[in-house]
Amino acid sequence: MSNNPTTPGIQSARLSGAVLETNFADLHAPLDTHEAHVAADRCYFCHDAPCQVACPTAIDIPLFIRQIMTGTPEAAAKTIFDQNILGGMCARVCPTEELCEEACVREAAEGRPVEIGRLQRYATDRLMARNSHPFTRAEPTGRRVAVVGAGPAGLACAHRLAMKGHEVVVYDHRAKAGGLNEFGIAAYKSTDDFAAREVSWLLGIGGITIETGKGFGAGLALEALQAEFDAVFLGIGLAGVNALRAPGEGKAGVEDAVSFIAELRQAEDLSALPVGRNVVVIGGGMTAIDAAVQSKLLGAESVTIAYRRGAERMGASQFEQDLAASRGVRILTNVMPKAVHGNGAVAEIELEYTAEIDGRLQGTGETFRLPADQVFKAIGQTLEGAPGALELQGGKIRVDAAQRTSVAGVWAGGDCASGGEDLTVTAVAEGRDAAEDIHATLMAAG
Amino acid sequence: MADLTTTFLGITSPNPFWLASAPPTDKEYNVRRAFEAGWGGVVWKTLGSEGPPVVNVNGPRYGAIWGADRRLLGLNNIELITDRDLHRNLEEITRVKKDYPDRAVIVSIMVPCEEEAWKAILPLVEATGADGIELNFGCPHGMAERGMGSAVGQVPEYIQMVTEWCKTYYSKPVIVKLTPNITDVRYPARAAFRGNADAVSLINTINSITSVNLDAMSPEPMIDGKGTHGGYCGPAVKPIAMNMVAEIARDPETTGKPISAIGGVTTWRDAAEFMALGAGNVQVCTAAMTYGFKVVQEMISGLSQWMDEKGYTSTQDFIGMAVPNVTDWQYLNLNYVTKAKIDQEACIKCGRCYAACEDTSHQAIEMSADRVFTVKDEDCVACNLCVNVCPIEGCISMEELALGALDERTGETVKPYANWTTHPNNPDAVTAAE
Ligand SMILES: Cc1cc2nc3c(=O)[nH]c(=O)nc-3n(C[C@H](O)[C@H](O)[C@H](O)COP(=O)(O)OP(=O)(O)OC[C@H]3O[C@@H](n4cnc5c(N)ncnc54)[C@H](O)[C@@H]3O)c2cc1C
Ligand SMILES: Cc1cc2nc3c(=O)[nH]c(=O)nc-3n(C[C@H](O)[C@H](O)[C@H](O)COP(=O)(O)O)c2cc1C
Ligand code: SF4
């Protein structure tokens, strides 16, 4: 190993393979059976349980925990998958501290909720290890549905439609299915190629064809899909990224955080992946945290997150912020990028303090510079590639409560659609609900 | 620190914690270590007649019930009496008693129900210098099939007869250990005292099957694909044992007679409860088998702290204190009215009280849209179920209605004490209610 964290510039192999392996191991080690029983025993089996209400997919949490407690984790997993076919991924990536576990009455009582996420993982891992698919398809309906985007929303929609007996073709312009599960989620949340394994397990239902390398702007047009299929579902996520709008943004070393993460997720060998000595991440959401933490884990000497508002406004949860801090990431708040300096490649970033005056965020005029070999932009993703016929709302495809778009016969869900938070679990819920409405619509049409 | 010295049947031990006759007291090695750990006395593992000893199974002899974190809640066993030679046991007892004169050493005995058998063993036991004997009329498995143990304990006439033999051929205290595998424990207890027993001890283990292996379709513990009922003990049996102790303590024919309480004693509190119900001391088996001899240190420190707090200077001060308050249902005050009250500050909004009351009781709890749970006094019958299912101790309490206050459920005011014996709905009422 020739490089180390202090090697100047953007370098690969700052850490040994063994250290990288530990750094990128499972964030939460899986529970063993005994631990799961002890954790499950803490559940009070609440009436009209607040955790279930807090789950965007409304998993019957008290029931599945009780099924774990009585030694039937496979039945527990079935309870989970009934509501959320990507319950395995959600168990790993959901910000449970802001969802089910925040609502847990034991959180209120003692500040320590039932470990719902880890229990969900325990159950789903066990059923998935059986390598058999727990659902069967209804009699074929003869109807065909096109799904564009093979992320959580598209996959959940496709699975529910297939279950109902419809034929589904899923198109995605990338080379692999999975969406951000495959290309975005932090590596230590989805280890051992889980995203890909989950997709192939999900396809075990049958009746779903995946066509990669095809999408809007890559050979597909909405009108043609509408002509060929009985219904269309769009789950294309947010493919664009916001610009910094600071001078020097074009210098080498200024990159999109999502692209960096995608590259990291696809890397066969993490020691071949270059990372800066001094990394600065601009943003305050989950993407910013993930880019920062993973840079640090790759061996960057210093990693700083610069967020333009106060910590309480950050999109990343307290847990995520603590995680970053525990990995040695420095979080600066109330600062915004003013300029990127450097001769061709970035060498420094200039930040300006901000203050909220009359509800508007403004620079105070006071600036300072941080050394930076690499600057990651994580200031939000934007809708890109959505067919022009669709009405938008707040920069996203406008949908109603049943996930219907403004165009008849076209549904949308997940990050690309209006409503709901940009989370894996929300995408699953919306994809599933769209499938139910598509099914009802197609069947009513006779 | 309160002095725990307890004298039972004239036998003084430094504390009321004795080890029950069982594996912990099977040999000199164990008993010496138990005494070093602080146990006040032991009842030696049951001895049988002279000759080839009994044999035990060579596969698993215990089954168990656990809580989620493997806390042992109940244990069951198919072990028999000692499988070691009689004379070896007697020599060991003699040595141990000589070295520990301040500790109680009681010898448990189970021999066939024939006078000659008892006449033969009792002088040998007397010669050890042990402080007394305990007659094992309780063992529910194996020995019962041979006409011993609970086969004797289930027939009051046999109990009386054997006790009389022992009082004839043995000079020191005789304790009769009772089996719980009967319908009314007062009958065997009365028989023991009619036979001049100095005390009864109870309970021995309860007939039980702890679990069924659903692959092999056999009860556990499984011996070569088959299982048999075993004796149940440990924390799970304590409520049953306490009732039996209390029944004997308040039976007019046996009240005030010495009782050594056994069954699920695991902490100092269990011991205090048994003693409040009339036991002169307690015996412990499963707790020692689960945690080792050291548990007695918690029992000693806990009991003396509690006694200090209560101002008791001797265990005699509280023995039997709860007995007058154990009564029959018919004497309970039917004019005592309480209502459940939920402390909104303490409530964590789990809704368990609501599910319990709404689905299975009296629909007396209201749930608001924002999960505030309140008791409807007009429907609450004070059953206590909500208190029992609430995960937060002290969150739901039972508030007593004062004399003269209105009970919104019945529309009547609270009246002075009156019980079922005089209730108008009682066809056998002795006098009509006022
Ligand atoms: C770095 C990062 C970390 C995250 N971490 C978490 C987390 O820990 N927990 C959590 O709950 N959420 C997290 N999220 C959010 C979560 O990943 C998304 O909310 C979720 O993936 C949305 O699912 P989706 O199906 O709507 O979109 P996506 O997952 O984005 O999937 C969209 C799919 O559509 C395809 N597509 C896009 N455009 C086209 C087109 N024109 N034609 C054809 N196909 C197209 C894409 O290739 C992709 O496969 C994170 C997001 C990011 C960026
Ligand atoms: C393995 C085992 C063997 C026992 N053997 C005897 C015995 O030989 N003689 C006897 O009187 N009681 C015997 N008992 C019963 C105990 O002395 C005691 O009455 C019973 O276990 C209840 O007490 P506990 O709940 O503290 O265990 C035995 C109990 C166990 C668990
Ligand atoms: S005491 Fe019984 S009846 Fe009254 S509120 Fe509680 S559960 Fe309902």
Short mmCIF file of C-alpha atoms in Angstrom, two decimals, chain B:
data_model
loop_
_atom_site.label_atom_id
_atom_site.label_comp_id
_atom_site.label_asym_id
_atom_site.label_seq_id
_atom_site.Cartn_x
_atom_site.Cartn_y
_atom_site.Cartn_z
CA MET B 1 -28.75 -5.59 59.83
CA ALA B 2 -31.60 -7.60 61.30
CA ASP B 3 -30.69 -10.90 62.92
CA LEU B 4 -32.10 -13.68 60.76
CA THR B 5 -31.52 -16.45 63.29
CA THR B 6 -34.55 -18.69 63.12
CA THR B 7 -35.54 -21.52 65.36
CA PHE B 8 -37.77 -24.13 63.79
CA LEU B 9 -38.85 -27.18 65.83
CA GLY B 10 -36.16 -26.24 68.32
CA ILE B 11 -33.52 -26.39 65.62
CA THR B 12 -31.69 -23.07 65.37
CA SER B 13 -30.10 -21.95 62.11
CA PRO B 14 -28.46 -18.61 61.28
CA ASN B 15 -31.16 -17.82 58.73
CA PRO B 16 -34.44 -19.32 57.56
CA PHE B 17 -33.05 -20.45 54.19
CA TRP B 18 -32.63 -24.20 53.93
CA LEU B 19 -31.79 -26.15 50.84
CA ALA B 20 -34.57 -28.58 49.95
CA SER B 21 -33.89 -32.27 49.55
CA ALA B 22 -32.69 -32.49 45.96
CA PRO B 23 -29.46 -32.58 43.92
CA PRO B 24 -27.95 -29.58 45.78
CA THR B 25 -27.95 -31.68 48.97
CA ASP B 26 -27.02 -35.04 47.48
CA LYS B 27 -23.53 -35.26 48.95
CA GLU B 28 -21.00 -33.96 51.42
CA TYR B 29 -19.13 -31.97 48.79
CA ASN B 30 -22.23 -29.93 47.91
CA VAL B 31 -23.46 -29.45 51.44
CA ARG B 32 -20.12 -28.19 52.74
CA ARG B 33 -19.97 -25.66 49.93
CA ALA B 34 -23.59 -24.66 50.56
CA PHE B 35 -22.82 -24.01 54.21
CA GLU B 36 -19.74 -22.03 53.28
CA ALA B 37 -21.94 -19.95 50.96
CA GLY B 38 -24.24 -19.16 53.87
CA TRP B 39 -27.23 -21.53 53.74
CA GLY B 40 -28.88 -21.94 57.12
CA GLY B 41 -29.64 -25.61 56.75
CA VAL B 42 -30.11 -28.49 54.38
CA VAL B 43 -32.53 -31.33 53.96
CA TRP B 44 -30.29 -34.11 52.70
CA LYS B 45 -31.25 -35.71 49.41
CA THR B 46 -33.78 -38.48 50.13
CA LEU B 47 -32.29 -41.76 51.36
CA GLY B 48 -33.79 -45.15 50.51
CA SER B 49 -33.49 -48.53 52.19
CA GLU B 50 -30.31 -50.50 52.58
CA GLY B 51 -29.23 -52.50 49.55
CA PRO B 52 -28.61 -51.69 45.91
CA PRO B 53 -29.58 -48.02 45.39
CA VAL B 54 -32.11 -46.85 42.86
CA VAL B 55 -30.93 -46.03 39.38
CA ASN B 56 -31.61 -42.90 37.38
CA VAL B 57 -32.15 -42.52 33.64
CA ASN B 58 -28.97 -41.92 31.68
CA GLY B 59 -30.50 -39.37 29.33
CA PRO B 60 -31.86 -35.92 30.12
CA ARG B 61 -33.79 -35.75 33.38
CA TYR B 62 -34.92 -32.09 33.29
CA GLY B 63 -37.37 -30.13 31.18
CA ALA B 64 -37.96 -26.40 31.46
CA ILE B 65 -40.06 -23.36 30.67
CA TRP B 66 -38.25 -20.12 29.86
CA GLY B 67 -38.97 -16.43 29.40
CA ALA B 68 -37.75 -14.73 26.22
CA ASP B 69 -34.30 -14.08 27.62
CA ARG B 70 -33.96 -17.69 28.75
CA ARG B 71 -34.92 -16.83 32.27
CA LEU B 72 -35.82 -20.16 33.81
CA LEU B 73 -39.44 -19.96 34.93
CA GLY B 74 -40.24 -23.57 35.61
CA LEU B 75 -38.21 -26.76 35.85
CA ASN B 76 -39.37 -30.33 35.74
CA ASN B 77 -37.44 -33.47 36.62
CA ILE B 78 -37.71 -37.22 36.45
CA GLU B 79 -34.93 -37.84 38.94
CA LEU B 80 -35.45 -40.39 41.72
CA ILE B 81 -34.16 -40.40 45.30
CA THR B 82 -30.43 -40.66 45.94
CA ASP B 83 -28.67 -43.19 43.76
CA ARG B 84 -25.73 -43.39 46.17
CA ASP B 85 -25.14 -46.05 48.77
CA LEU B 86 -27.00 -45.58 52.07
CA HIS B 87 -23.95 -46.03 54.32
CA ARG B 88 -21.86 -43.64 52.36
CA ASN B 89 -24.59 -41.00 52.73
CA LEU B 90 -24.88 -41.68 56.47
CA GLU B 91 -21.12 -41.31 56.98
CA GLU B 92 -21.11 -38.04 55.10
CA ILE B 93 -24.07 -36.69 57.06
CA THR B 94 -22.30 -37.55 60.33
CA ARG B 95 -19.13 -35.72 59.28
CA VAL B 96 -20.91 -32.64 57.99
CA LYS B 97 -23.14 -32.26 61.05
CA LYS B 98 -20.12 -32.56 63.30
CA ASP B 99 -18.29 -29.82 61.40
CA TYR B 100 -21.31 -27.49 61.18
CA PRO B 101 -23.08 -27.71 64.53
CA ASP B 102 -24.76 -24.32 63.99
CA ARG B 103 -26.50 -25.39 60.78
CA ALA B 104 -29.61 -27.48 60.43
CA VAL B 105 -29.13 -30.91 58.90
CA ILE B 106 -32.33 -32.81 58.23
CA VAL B 107 -32.35 -36.24 56.63
CA SER B 108 -35.02 -36.96 54.04
CA ILE B 109 -36.17 -40.58 53.94
CA MET B 110 -38.32 -42.66 51.64
CA VAL B 111 -38.57 -46.39 52.31
CA PRO B 112 -41.40 -48.85 51.58
CA CYS B 113 -44.64 -48.45 53.45
CA GLU B 114 -43.84 -51.25 55.92
CA GLU B 115 -43.06 -50.81 59.60
CA GLU B 116 -39.94 -53.01 59.38
CA ALA B 117 -38.38 -50.80 56.72
CA TRP B 118 -38.72 -47.68 58.87
CA LYS B 119 -37.67 -49.52 62.01
CA ALA B 120 -34.50 -50.55 60.22
CA ILE B 121 -33.39 -47.17 58.85
CA LEU B 122 -34.38 -44.79 61.65
CA PRO B 123 -31.72 -45.85 64.19
CA LEU B 124 -29.05 -45.50 61.51
CA VAL B 125 -30.22 -41.95 60.81
CA GLU B 126 -30.46 -41.16 64.51
CA ALA B 127 -26.81 -42.19 64.87
CA THR B 128 -25.65 -39.51 62.43
CA GLY B 129 -26.47 -36.74 64.87
CA ALA B 130 -28.66 -34.98 62.29
CA ASP B 131 -31.26 -32.59 63.70
CA GLY B 132 -34.36 -34.29 62.36
CA ILE B 133 -35.94 -36.18 59.53
CA GLU B 134 -38.24 -35.32 56.65
CA LEU B 135 -40.55 -38.00 55.24
CA ASN B 136 -40.63 -37.78 51.50
CA PHE B 137 -44.29 -38.47 50.69
CA GLY B 138 -44.14 -36.28 47.68
CA CYS B 139 -42.04 -37.58 44.84
CA PRO B 140 -44.55 -37.87 41.96
CA HIS B 141 -42.64 -40.07 39.52
CA GLY B 142 -40.84 -43.39 39.57
CA MET B 143 -41.00 -44.00 43.32
CA ALA B 144 -44.80 -43.62 43.36
CA GLU B 145 -45.08 -46.52 40.91
CA ARG B 146 -43.31 -48.60 43.57
CA GLY B 147 -45.81 -47.65 46.28
CA MET B 148 -43.66 -44.92 47.82
CA GLY B 149 -43.48 -41.12 47.61
CA SER B 150 -46.71 -39.55 46.48
CA ALA B 151 -48.41 -42.95 46.45
CA VAL B 152 -48.22 -42.68 50.25
CA GLY B 153 -48.75 -38.92 50.32
CA GLN B 154 -52.04 -39.21 48.49
CA VAL B 155 -53.56 -41.49 51.18
CA PRO B 156 -54.00 -39.66 54.49
CA GLU B 157 -54.30 -42.93 56.46
CA TYR B 158 -50.85 -44.05 55.25
CA ILE B 159 -49.35 -40.70 56.14
CA GLN B 160 -50.65 -40.94 59.68
CA MET B 161 -49.50 -44.55 60.04
CA VAL B 162 -45.96 -43.95 58.79
CA THR B 163 -45.62 -40.77 60.84
CA GLU B 164 -46.60 -42.72 63.96
CA TRP B 165 -43.92 -45.33 63.22
CA CYS B 166 -41.33 -42.58 62.88
CA LYS B 167 -42.35 -40.94 66.12
CA THR B 168 -41.98 -44.38 67.73
CA TYR B 169 -38.54 -45.29 66.38
CA TYR B 170 -36.93 -41.83 66.17
CA SER B 171 -36.48 -39.30 68.95
CA LYS B 172 -35.94 -36.02 67.12
CA PRO B 173 -38.32 -33.82 65.08
CA VAL B 174 -40.23 -35.44 62.24
CA ILE B 175 -41.26 -33.29 59.27
CA VAL B 176 -43.76 -34.69 56.78
CA LYS B 177 -43.23 -33.44 53.24
CA LEU B 178 -46.51 -33.15 51.36
CA THR B 179 -47.30 -33.69 47.73
CA PRO B 180 -49.34 -31.07 45.87
CA ASN B 181 -50.76 -33.78 43.61
CA ILE B 182 -53.97 -34.06 45.62
CA THR B 183 -57.28 -32.18 45.59
CA ASP B 184 -57.26 -30.70 49.11
CA VAL B 185 -53.96 -30.37 50.92
CA ARG B 186 -55.64 -30.02 54.30
CA TYR B 187 -56.41 -33.75 54.48
CA PRO B 188 -52.83 -35.02 54.26
CA ALA B 189 -51.70 -32.18 56.57
CA ARG B 190 -54.26 -33.13 59.21
CA ALA B 191 -53.24 -36.78 58.91
CA ALA B 192 -49.60 -35.90 59.46
CA PHE B 193 -50.35 -33.96 62.63
CA ARG B 194 -52.71 -36.71 63.83
CA GLY B 195 -49.73 -39.02 63.51
CA ASN B 196 -47.84 -36.56 65.76
CA ALA B 197 -45.67 -35.00 63.09
CA ASP B 198 -43.72 -32.01 64.40
CA ALA B 199 -44.17 -30.11 61.14
CA VAL B 200 -45.22 -30.39 57.54
CA SER B 201 -43.17 -29.14 54.63
CA LEU B 202 -44.63 -28.36 51.22
CA ILE B 203 -44.78 -28.48 48.32
CA ASN B 204 -42.95 -31.26 46.60
CA THR B 205 -43.06 -31.15 42.81
CA ILE B 206 -46.20 -31.05 40.68
CA ASN B 207 -47.01 -33.67 38.05
CA SER B 208 -46.28 -32.07 34.74
CA ILE B 209 -45.25 -32.27 31.11
CA THR B 210 -43.25 -29.15 30.29
CA SER B 211 -43.21 -29.45 26.54
CA VAL B 212 -43.80 -31.76 23.61
CA ASN B 213 -41.18 -32.25 20.93
CA LEU B 214 -43.27 -31.68 17.80
CA ASP B 215 -40.81 -33.44 15.51
CA ALA B 216 -40.42 -36.57 17.59
CA MET B 217 -43.99 -36.30 18.94
CA SER B 218 -42.83 -37.07 22.44
CA PRO B 219 -42.88 -35.24 25.76
CA GLU B 220 -39.63 -33.60 26.87
CA PRO B 221 -37.28 -34.52 28.44
CA MET B 222 -37.14 -37.30 25.91
CA ILE B 223 -35.50 -40.60 26.65
CA ASP B 224 -35.04 -42.62 23.48
CA GLY B 225 -38.17 -41.21 21.89
CA LYS B 226 -40.40 -41.41 24.96
CA GLY B 227 -41.10 -39.14 27.88
CA THR B 228 -42.93 -39.35 31.17
CA HIS B 229 -44.51 -36.85 33.52
CA GLY B 230 -42.05 -35.22 35.84
CA GLY B 231 -42.15 -33.02 38.91
CA TYR B 232 -42.60 -29.29 38.29
CA CYS B 233 -40.85 -26.71 40.46
CA GLY B 234 -39.29 -23.27 40.30
CA PRO B 235 -40.85 -19.76 40.10
CA ALA B 236 -43.90 -21.01 38.21
CA VAL B 237 -45.14 -23.13 41.13
CA LYS B 238 -44.92 -20.49 43.85
CA PRO B 239 -48.56 -19.32 43.65
CA ILE B 240 -49.77 -22.90 44.00
CA ALA B 241 -47.44 -23.57 46.90
CA MET B 242 -48.44 -20.35 48.68
CA ASN B 243 -52.11 -21.23 48.54
CA MET B 244 -51.44 -24.67 49.99
CA VAL B 245 -49.33 -23.23 52.81
CA ALA B 246 -52.05 -20.70 53.58
CA GLU B 247 -54.78 -23.34 53.56
CA ILE B 248 -52.95 -25.34 56.20
CA ALA B 249 -52.06 -22.23 58.21
CA ARG B 250 -55.71 -21.19 58.50
CA ASP B 251 -57.34 -24.63 58.81
CA PRO B 252 -58.77 -24.70 62.38
CA GLU B 253 -57.42 -28.22 62.86
CA THR B 254 -53.82 -27.35 61.95
CA THR B 255 -53.52 -23.60 62.46
CA GLY B 256 -50.37 -22.60 64.32
CA LYS B 257 -48.61 -25.89 63.51
CA PRO B 258 -45.08 -25.52 62.13
CA ILE B 259 -44.73 -25.37 58.37
CA SER B 260 -41.58 -25.36 56.28
CA ALA B 261 -42.50 -23.75 52.97
CA ILE B 262 -41.12 -24.96 49.64
CA GLY B 263 -41.92 -24.16 46.04
CA GLY B 264 -40.45 -21.49 43.83
CA VAL B 265 -38.59 -19.52 46.49
CA THR B 266 -36.17 -17.50 44.35
CA THR B 267 -35.70 -14.19 46.17
CA TRP B 268 -35.90 -12.83 49.71
CA ARG B 269 -39.37 -11.54 48.90
CA ASP B 270 -40.67 -14.99 48.06
CA ALA B 271 -39.40 -16.16 51.44
CA ALA B 272 -40.98 -13.21 53.26
CA GLU B 273 -44.31 -13.91 51.57
CA PHE B 274 -44.30 -17.60 52.50
CA MET B 275 -43.36 -16.76 56.07
CA ALA B 276 -46.08 -14.12 56.32
CA LEU B 277 -48.46 -16.90 55.31
CA GLY B 278 -47.38 -18.95 58.28
CA ALA B 279 -44.18 -20.76 57.30
CA GLY B 280 -41.51 -20.96 59.99
CA ASN B 281 -38.80 -21.15 57.36
CA VAL B 282 -38.36 -21.89 53.67
CA GLN B 283 -36.60 -24.48 51.56
CA VAL B 284 -35.07 -23.78 48.19
CA CYS B 285 -34.11 -26.06 45.34
CA THR B 286 -34.56 -24.62 41.83
CA ALA B 287 -33.13 -21.18 42.58
CA ALA B 288 -29.93 -22.83 43.80
CA MET B 289 -29.89 -25.16 40.82
CA THR B 290 -30.29 -22.18 38.49
CA TYR B 291 -27.92 -19.67 40.02
CA GLY B 292 -25.68 -21.68 42.31
CA PHE B 293 -25.32 -21.50 46.10
CA LYS B 294 -24.45 -17.82 46.03
CA VAL B 295 -28.11 -16.76 45.59
CA VAL B 296 -28.57 -17.14 49.31
CA GLN B 297 -26.51 -13.99 49.80
CA GLU B 298 -29.20 -11.91 48.08
CA MET B 299 -31.90 -13.67 50.11
CA ILE B 300 -30.06 -12.88 53.34
CA SER B 301 -29.32 -9.24 52.53
CA GLY B 302 -32.78 -8.62 51.09
CA LEU B 303 -34.67 -10.13 54.00
CA SER B 304 -32.66 -8.26 56.58
CA GLN B 305 -32.97 -4.95 54.72
CA TRP B 306 -36.73 -5.39 54.54
CA MET B 307 -36.92 -6.37 58.22
CA ASP B 308 -34.87 -3.30 59.16
CA GLU B 309 -37.16 -1.09 57.12
CA LYS B 310 -40.21 -2.59 58.79
CA GLY B 311 -38.66 -2.58 62.25
CA TYR B 312 -38.77 -6.36 62.69
CA THR B 313 -35.95 -7.63 64.87
CA SER B 314 -36.65 -11.34 64.50
CA THR B 315 -38.26 -13.50 61.86
CA GLN B 316 -40.77 -14.46 64.56
CA ASP B 317 -42.11 -10.91 64.33
CA PHE B 318 -43.73 -11.40 60.95
CA ILE B 319 -44.25 -15.14 60.64
CA GLY B 320 -47.95 -15.77 60.12
CA MET B 321 -48.88 -12.08 60.03
CA ALA B 322 -50.84 -12.42 56.79
CA VAL B 323 -52.75 -15.52 57.89
CA PRO B 324 -55.70 -13.66 59.49
CA ASN B 325 -56.20 -11.81 56.21
CA VAL B 326 -56.60 -14.98 54.16
CA THR B 327 -60.32 -15.55 54.11
CA ASP B 328 -63.09 -17.19 52.11
CA TRP B 329 -64.66 -15.39 49.17
CA GLN B 330 -67.97 -15.21 50.99
CA TYR B 331 -66.51 -12.94 53.65
CA LEU B 332 -65.08 -10.37 51.24
CA ASN B 333 -66.61 -6.92 51.56
CA LEU B 334 -69.05 -6.53 48.66
CA ASN B 335 -69.46 -2.85 49.54
CA TYR B 336 -65.81 -2.10 48.87
CA VAL B 337 -65.90 -0.16 45.59
CA THR B 338 -62.90 0.94 43.55
CA LYS B 339 -62.46 2.47 40.11
CA ALA B 340 -59.52 2.23 37.77
CA LYS B 341 -57.69 5.51 37.27
CA ILE B 342 -55.14 6.13 34.52
CA ASP B 343 -52.28 8.50 35.27
CA GLN B 344 -52.08 10.47 32.03
CA GLU B 345 -48.54 11.61 32.80
CA ALA B 346 -47.30 8.06 33.12
CA CYS B 347 -49.37 6.65 30.23
CA ILE B 348 -47.31 5.72 27.15
CA LYS B 349 -50.42 5.18 25.01
CA CYS B 350 -49.89 1.55 24.11
CA GLY B 351 -53.63 0.89 24.33
CA ARG B 352 -53.32 -2.48 25.98
CA CYS B 353 -55.83 -1.50 28.68
CA TYR B 354 -58.25 -0.48 25.95
CA ALA B 355 -57.93 -3.74 24.02
CA ALA B 356 -58.31 -5.77 27.21
CA CYS B 357 -61.31 -3.89 28.57
CA GLU B 358 -63.04 -3.32 25.24
CA ASP B 359 -62.60 -6.84 23.87
CA THR B 360 -62.76 -8.97 26.97
CA SER B 361 -64.14 -7.01 29.89
CA HIS B 362 -66.59 -4.21 30.47
CA GLN B 363 -66.05 -1.62 27.71
CA ALA B 364 -65.11 0.84 30.41
CA ILE B 365 -62.14 2.54 28.76
CA GLU B 366 -62.52 5.27 26.21
CA MET B 367 -59.95 5.94 23.52
CA SER B 368 -59.79 9.34 21.86
CA ALA B 369 -58.55 9.96 18.33
CA ASP B 370 -55.22 11.17 19.73
CA ARG B 371 -54.82 8.09 21.92
CA VAL B 372 -55.86 9.43 25.29
CA PHE B 373 -57.26 6.60 27.37
CA THR B 374 -59.75 7.32 30.15
CA VAL B 375 -61.84 5.14 32.40
CA LYS B 376 -65.61 5.48 32.30
CA ASP B 377 -66.58 5.23 35.96
CA GLU B 378 -70.14 4.38 34.98
CA ASP B 379 -68.94 1.15 33.36
CA CYS B 380 -65.86 0.18 35.37
CA VAL B 381 -66.45 -2.88 37.57
CA ALA B 382 -62.93 -2.57 39.03
CA CYS B 383 -61.83 -5.96 37.78
CA ASN B 384 -58.12 -4.90 37.72
CA LEU B 385 -57.42 -6.37 34.28
CA CYS B 386 -56.22 -3.05 32.90
CA VAL B 387 -53.80 -2.72 35.81
CA ASN B 388 -52.48 -6.21 35.12
CA VAL B 389 -51.93 -5.74 31.40
CA CYS B 390 -50.50 -2.21 31.61
CA PRO B 391 -46.75 -2.33 30.96
CA ILE B 392 -46.06 0.69 33.18
CA GLU B 393 -46.05 -0.07 36.88
CA GLY B 394 -48.21 2.37 38.79
CA CYS B 395 -49.75 3.95 35.70
CA ILE B 396 -53.21 2.56 36.36
CA SER B 397 -54.31 2.42 39.97
CA MET B 398 -57.45 1.38 41.78
CA GLU B 399 -58.99 4.26 43.66
CA GLU B 400 -61.25 3.42 46.54
CA LEU B 401 -64.63 5.18 46.76
CA ALA B 402 -65.25 6.60 50.22
CA LEU B 403 -68.17 5.56 52.32
CA GLY B 404 -71.22 7.47 51.10
CA ALA B 405 -69.72 8.33 47.71
CA LEU B 406 -71.75 7.64 44.57
CA ASP B 407 -70.84 4.61 42.47
CA GLU B 408 -71.73 5.85 38.99
CA ARG B 409 -72.06 2.32 37.69
CA THR B 410 -74.77 1.18 40.11
CA GLY B 411 -76.20 4.61 40.94
CA GLU B 412 -75.91 3.71 44.62
CA THR B 413 -73.85 5.17 47.41
CA VAL B 414 -71.07 3.19 49.06
CA LYS B 415 -72.34 1.43 52.20
CA PRO B 416 -70.53 -0.14 55.17
CA TYR B 417 -69.12 -3.67 55.17
CA ALA B 418 -71.47 -6.42 54.05
CA ASN B 419 -70.65 -9.77 52.48
CA TRP B 420 -72.32 -12.53 50.51
CA THR B 421 -73.61 -14.33 53.58
CA THR B 422 -76.16 -11.57 54.07
CA HIS B 423 -76.61 -10.54 50.43
CA PRO B 424 -80.24 -10.43 49.17
CA ASN B 425 -79.29 -12.44 46.07
CA ASN B 426 -77.96 -15.27 48.23
CA PRO B 427 -80.64 -17.92 48.64
CA ASP B 428 -78.83 -19.08 51.81
CA ALA B 429 -78.44 -15.61 53.29
CA VAL B 430 -78.38 -15.75 57.09
CA THR B 431 -80.09 -12.42 57.59
CA ALA B 432 -81.55 -10.07 55.02
CA ALA B 433 -79.57 -6.98 54.15
CA GLU B 434 -80.78 -3.84 55.89
#
